[in-house]
mmCIF file of C-alpha atoms and ligand atoms in Angstrom:
data_model
loop_
_atom_site.group_PDB
_atom_site.id
_atom_site.type_symbol
_atom_site.label_atom_id
_atom_site.label_comp_id
_atom_site.label_asym_id
_atom_site.label_seq_id
_atom_site.Cartn_x
_atom_site.Cartn_y
_atom_site.Cartn_z
ATOM 1 C CA MET A 27 209.259 34.722 79.341
ATOM 2 C CA GLN A 28 206.292 32.608 80.345
ATOM 3 C CA LEU A 29 204.459 32.263 83.612
ATOM 4 C CA ALA A 30 203.247 28.825 84.637
ATOM 5 C CA ILE A 31 201.841 26.990 87.615
ATOM 6 C CA GLU A 32 204.770 25.361 89.369
ATOM 7 C CA GLN A 33 205.031 21.600 88.804
ATOM 8 C CA PRO A 34 207.009 19.073 90.861
ATOM 9 C CA ARG A 35 209.674 19.016 88.138
ATOM 10 C CA HIS A 36 210.373 22.707 88.906
ATOM 11 C CA HIS A 37 211.062 22.174 92.621
ATOM 12 C CA ALA A 38 214.842 21.789 92.378
ATOM 13 C CA GLU A 39 215.183 24.854 90.161
ATOM 14 C CA VAL A 40 212.896 26.883 92.427
ATOM 15 C CA PHE A 41 215.170 25.961 95.319
ATOM 16 C CA GLU A 42 218.211 27.211 93.397
ATOM 17 C CA VAL A 43 216.539 30.418 92.206
ATOM 18 C CA THR A 44 215.383 31.188 95.744
ATOM 19 C CA ARG A 45 218.816 30.515 97.176
ATOM 20 C CA ALA A 46 220.497 32.668 94.536
ATOM 21 C CA ALA A 47 218.013 35.538 94.980
ATOM 22 C CA PHE A 48 218.363 35.663 98.753
ATOM 23 C CA GLY A 49 222.034 34.662 98.969
ATOM 24 C CA GLY A 50 221.290 31.897 101.468
ATOM 25 C CA ASP A 51 219.209 28.789 102.109
ATOM 26 C CA ASP A 52 216.600 30.039 104.594
ATOM 27 C CA GLU A 53 213.898 31.122 102.142
ATOM 28 C CA ALA A 54 214.504 28.072 99.929
ATOM 29 C CA HIS A 55 213.893 25.820 102.921
ATOM 30 C CA LEU A 56 210.827 27.890 103.833
ATOM 31 C CA VAL A 57 209.340 27.114 100.401
ATOM 32 C CA GLU A 58 209.918 23.392 100.959
ATOM 33 C CA ARG A 59 208.430 23.495 104.438
ATOM 34 C CA LEU A 60 205.315 25.363 103.277
ATOM 35 C CA ARG A 61 204.830 22.762 100.532
ATOM 36 C CA ALA A 62 205.350 19.891 102.959
ATOM 37 C CA ASP A 63 202.823 21.405 105.361
ATOM 38 C CA GLY A 64 200.191 21.586 102.608
ATOM 39 C CA LEU A 65 199.803 25.359 102.833
ATOM 40 C CA VAL A 66 200.498 26.293 99.204
ATOM 41 C CA ARG A 67 197.514 27.789 97.396
ATOM 42 C CA LEU A 68 199.353 29.251 94.404
ATOM 43 C CA SER A 69 202.920 28.792 93.211
ATOM 44 C CA LEU A 70 203.963 30.426 89.943
ATOM 45 C CA VAL A 71 207.212 30.145 88.036
ATOM 46 C CA ALA A 72 208.640 32.432 85.373
ATOM 47 C CA VAL A 73 210.303 30.331 82.692
ATOM 48 C CA GLU A 74 212.720 31.471 80.000
ATOM 49 C CA ASP A 75 214.326 28.996 77.572
ATOM 50 C CA ASP A 76 213.091 26.101 79.708
ATOM 51 C CA GLU A 77 214.796 27.503 82.813
ATOM 52 C CA VAL A 78 213.073 28.802 85.931
ATOM 53 C CA VAL A 79 214.190 32.412 86.441
ATOM 54 C CA GLY A 80 211.592 33.521 88.980
ATOM 55 C CA HIS A 81 209.107 32.201 91.510
ATOM 56 C CA VAL A 82 206.341 33.464 93.769
ATOM 57 C CA LEU A 83 204.466 31.615 96.477
ATOM 58 C CA PHE A 84 201.065 32.318 98.052
ATOM 59 C CA THR A 85 200.165 30.294 101.144
ATOM 60 C CA ASP A 86 197.283 30.063 103.593
ATOM 61 C CA LEU A 87 197.364 32.664 106.352
ATOM 62 C CA ALA A 88 195.054 32.914 109.354
ATOM 63 C CA VAL A 89 193.614 36.434 109.277
ATOM 64 C CA THR A 90 190.602 37.678 111.227
ATOM 65 C CA VAL A 91 188.950 41.076 111.239
ATOM 66 C CA ASP A 92 186.442 41.835 113.971
ATOM 67 C CA GLY A 93 186.264 38.133 114.700
ATOM 68 C CA ARG A 94 185.545 37.134 111.087
ATOM 69 C CA ALA A 95 187.978 34.670 109.492
ATOM 70 C CA LEU A 96 189.039 35.869 106.047
ATOM 71 C CA ARG A 97 190.121 33.780 103.102
ATOM 72 C CA ALA A 98 193.597 35.273 103.152
ATOM 73 C CA LEU A 99 197.022 34.478 101.767
ATOM 74 C CA CYS A 100 200.607 35.282 102.601
ATOM 75 C CA LEU A 101 202.826 36.331 99.690
ATOM 76 C CA ALA A 102 206.282 34.907 100.435
ATOM 77 C CA PRO A 103 208.811 34.472 99.175
ATOM 78 C CA VAL A 104 209.217 36.022 95.747
ATOM 79 C CA SER A 105 212.532 35.349 94.069
ATOM 80 C CA VAL A 106 214.096 36.365 90.790
ATOM 81 C CA ARG A 107 217.397 34.917 89.617
ATOM 82 C CA PRO A 108 220.011 37.664 90.043
ATOM 83 C CA ASP A 109 220.782 37.912 86.305
ATOM 84 C CA TYR A 110 217.069 38.552 85.625
ATOM 85 C CA GLN A 111 216.385 41.046 88.405
ATOM 86 C CA ASN A 112 215.067 44.515 87.615
ATOM 87 C CA SER A 113 213.578 43.483 84.289
ATOM 88 C CA GLY A 114 209.976 43.119 85.370
ATOM 89 C CA VAL A 115 209.906 39.407 86.251
ATOM 90 C CA GLY A 116 209.011 39.937 89.915
ATOM 91 C CA SER A 117 206.257 42.386 88.956
ATOM 92 C CA MET A 118 204.773 39.936 86.443
ATOM 93 C CA LEU A 119 204.754 37.139 88.995
ATOM 94 C CA ILE A 120 203.159 39.262 91.708
ATOM 95 C CA ARG A 121 200.498 40.808 89.426
ATOM 96 C CA GLU A 122 199.532 37.424 87.984
ATOM 97 C CA GLY A 123 199.538 35.859 91.443
ATOM 98 C CA LEU A 124 197.193 38.537 92.763
ATOM 99 C CA ARG A 125 194.933 38.152 89.721
ATOM 100 C CA GLN A 126 194.665 34.383 90.138
ATOM 101 C CA SER A 127 194.183 34.688 93.899
ATOM 102 C CA ALA A 128 191.285 37.083 93.358
ATOM 103 C CA LEU A 129 189.737 34.769 90.758
ATOM 104 C CA ALA A 130 190.021 31.902 93.220
ATOM 105 C CA GLY A 131 187.959 33.895 95.711
ATOM 106 C CA PHE A 132 190.629 34.959 98.184
ATOM 107 C CA GLU A 133 189.806 38.202 99.974
ATOM 108 C CA ALA A 134 193.165 39.604 101.020
ATOM 109 C CA VAL A 135 196.929 39.082 100.776
ATOM 110 C CA VAL A 136 199.517 40.023 103.384
ATOM 111 C CA VAL A 137 203.203 40.605 102.708
ATOM 112 C CA LEU A 138 206.270 41.478 104.721
ATOM 113 C CA GLY A 139 208.532 43.145 102.207
ATOM 114 C CA HIS A 140 210.270 46.169 100.827
ATOM 115 C CA PRO A 141 208.110 49.272 101.470
ATOM 116 C CA ALA A 142 209.339 50.790 98.188
ATOM 117 C CA TYR A 143 208.353 47.785 96.074
ATOM 118 C CA TYR A 144 204.949 46.403 97.082
ATOM 119 C CA PRO A 145 202.774 49.565 97.083
ATOM 120 C CA ARG A 146 202.950 49.608 93.256
ATOM 121 C CA PHE A 147 200.822 46.442 93.287
ATOM 122 C CA GLY A 148 198.302 47.966 95.698
ATOM 123 C CA PHE A 149 199.765 46.769 98.994
ATOM 124 C CA SER A 150 199.417 49.239 101.836
ATOM 125 C CA ALA A 151 200.935 49.412 105.307
ATOM 126 C CA LYS A 152 197.903 51.450 106.367
ATOM 127 C CA LEU A 153 195.570 48.553 105.551
ATOM 128 C CA ALA A 154 197.683 46.199 107.674
ATOM 129 C CA GLU A 155 197.968 48.600 110.621
ATOM 130 C CA LYS A 156 194.972 47.251 112.514
ATOM 131 C CA LEU A 157 196.186 43.668 112.276
ATOM 132 C CA VAL A 158 197.870 42.418 115.420
ATOM 133 C CA ALA A 159 200.768 40.349 114.101
ATOM 134 C CA PRO A 160 204.381 39.491 114.846
ATOM 135 C CA PHE A 161 205.272 42.362 112.503
ATOM 136 C CA SER A 162 204.356 46.012 112.207
ATOM 137 C CA GLY A 163 205.592 49.105 110.441
ATOM 138 C CA ASP A 164 206.134 50.091 106.811
ATOM 139 C CA ALA A 165 207.236 46.629 105.670
ATOM 140 C CA PHE A 166 204.070 44.917 106.904
ATOM 141 C CA MET A 167 201.479 45.443 104.185
ATOM 142 C CA ALA A 168 198.184 44.078 102.927
ATOM 143 C CA ILE A 169 195.961 44.314 99.880
ATOM 144 C CA GLU A 170 192.226 43.735 99.573
ATOM 145 C CA LEU A 171 191.205 41.466 96.688
ATOM 146 C CA VAL A 172 187.596 42.016 97.678
ATOM 147 C CA ASP A 173 186.717 45.638 98.409
ATOM 148 C CA GLY A 174 186.292 46.231 102.126
ATOM 149 C CA ALA A 175 187.644 42.824 103.157
ATOM 150 C CA LEU A 176 190.012 44.379 105.686
ATOM 151 C CA GLN A 177 187.647 47.059 106.926
ATOM 152 C CA GLY A 178 186.860 46.837 110.610
ATOM 153 C CA GLU A 179 188.078 47.827 114.033
ATOM 154 C CA ALA A 180 190.798 45.287 114.724
ATOM 155 C CA GLY A 181 192.208 42.073 113.405
ATOM 156 C CA THR A 182 194.811 39.396 113.858
ATOM 157 C CA VAL A 183 197.328 37.536 111.735
ATOM 158 C CA VAL A 184 198.794 34.234 112.858
ATOM 159 C CA TYR A 185 201.630 32.814 110.778
ATOM 160 C CA PRO A 186 201.974 29.057 110.361
ATOM 161 C CA GLU A 187 204.820 27.324 112.179
ATOM 162 C CA ALA A 188 206.760 26.970 108.925
ATOM 163 C CA PHE A 189 207.779 30.637 109.218
ATOM 164 C CA GLY A 190 209.547 29.899 112.466
ATOM 165 C CA ILE A 191 208.245 33.060 114.101
ATOM 166 C CA VAL A 192 208.625 33.119 117.860
ATOM 167 C CA GLU A 193 205.870 35.285 119.317
ATOM 168 C CA GLY A 194 207.119 38.160 121.400
ATOM 169 C CA HIS A 195 210.522 38.325 119.684
HETATM 170 C C1 LIG B 20 212.741 41.847 95.002
HETATM 171 C C2 LIG B 20 212.571 41.069 93.686
HETATM 172 C C3 LIG B 20 211.592 39.941 93.847
HETATM 173 C C4 LIG B 20 212.007 42.060 92.642
HETATM 174 O O1 LIG B 20 211.848 41.399 91.401
HETATM 175 P P1 LIG B 20 212.482 42.053 90.083
HETATM 176 O O2 LIG B 20 212.019 41.252 88.924
HETATM 177 O O3 LIG B 20 213.947 42.205 90.288
HETATM 178 O O4 LIG B 20 211.825 43.508 90.113
HETATM 179 P P2 LIG B 20 210.969 44.225 88.973
HETATM 180 O O5 LIG B 20 211.780 44.258 87.722
HETATM 181 O O6 LIG B 20 209.613 43.667 88.928
HETATM 182 O O7 LIG B 20 210.846 45.667 89.592
HETATM 183 C C5 LIG B 20 211.986 46.479 89.656
HETATM 184 C C6 LIG B 20 211.870 47.387 90.846
HETATM 185 O O8 LIG B 20 212.086 46.595 92.023
HETATM 186 C C7 LIG B 20 212.981 47.267 92.851
HETATM 187 N N1 LIG B 20 213.728 46.301 93.652
HETATM 188 C C8 LIG B 20 214.426 45.243 93.211
HETATM 189 N N2 LIG B 20 215.013 44.622 94.250
HETATM 190 C C9 LIG B 20 214.654 45.316 95.354
HETATM 191 C C10 LIG B 20 214.971 45.200 96.711
HETATM 192 N N3 LIG B 20 215.765 44.206 97.163
HETATM 193 N N4 LIG B 20 214.440 46.114 97.559
HETATM 194 C C11 LIG B 20 213.637 47.108 97.111
HETATM 195 N N5 LIG B 20 213.326 47.266 95.827
HETATM 196 C C12 LIG B 20 213.840 46.388 94.962
HETATM 197 C C13 LIG B 20 213.888 47.991 91.895
HETATM 198 O O9 LIG B 20 214.539 49.048 92.535
HETATM 199 C C14 LIG B 20 212.907 48.478 90.852
HETATM 200 O O10 LIG B 20 212.282 49.640 91.324
HETATM 201 P P3 LIG B 20 211.842 50.826 90.328
HETATM 202 O O11 LIG B 20 210.857 50.212 89.389
HETATM 203 O O12 LIG B 20 211.226 51.832 91.255
HETATM 204 O O13 LIG B 20 213.101 51.251 89.665
HETATM 205 C C15 LIG B 20 213.916 40.516 93.155
HETATM 206 O O14 LIG B 20 214.794 41.582 92.904
HETATM 207 C C16 LIG B 20 214.583 39.534 94.097
HETATM 208 O O15 LIG B 20 214.432 38.330 93.937
HETATM 209 N N6 LIG B 20 215.366 40.053 95.058
HETATM 210 C C17 LIG B 20 216.052 39.210 96.026
HETATM 211 C C18 LIG B 20 215.107 38.474 96.935
HETATM 212 C C19 LIG B 20 214.127 39.403 97.638
HETATM 213 O O16 LIG B 20 214.518 40.424 98.213
HETATM 214 N N7 LIG B 20 212.812 39.029 97.580
HETATM 215 C C20 LIG B 20 211.741 39.831 98.103
HETATM 216 C C21 LIG B 20 211.556 39.654 99.579
HETATM 217 S S1 LIG B 20 210.293 40.741 100.131
#
């Protein structure tokens, strides 16, 4: 198993892996839309025997805390081909993605995901609590890549249009 920066030649396989992981097209189309909109900051693939078996995407996200704009990313989606799930591929992709994001100088990452999965990487719903966003609760989590990046009284998160989020719904 190798991790690599996604290349254009991987796009079709990433689409298929995403569709297979989620059992539908929505997230696969989201990946394409985020690429088309120029929001991708890091896209990693897990490759085994020349086949893409996993993928994670980090895209620009507008986050402010106490009026300060952070260099922040959204982690979404992460997909592992069903026959490779539960063997550590997703964890490898997420850990490496967070490592590279920190090296690139990003300050925080936000995720909407399974509350039982993401805390093991350092994500915390508590850290995201003060962020006014279309989401809230246990599944809405954040991690600081720079200590204290999310400290403050109140903040906001605005998702790009690609996510198709209708405010107030
Ligand atoms: C969720 C996903 C990315 C995890 O990747 P993975 O390589 O299968 O997971 P890992 O081997 O790194 O980690 C295994 C752990 O993930 C947990 N896990 C796997 N799928 C999960 C799910 N859908 N919900 C909650 N936890 C899940 C397992 O229970 C296991 O937990 P444990 O270590 O406490 O036993 C992958 O299973 C997947 O693509 N699922 C379908 C798409 C999806 O739900 N994406 C995430 C959206 S937030």
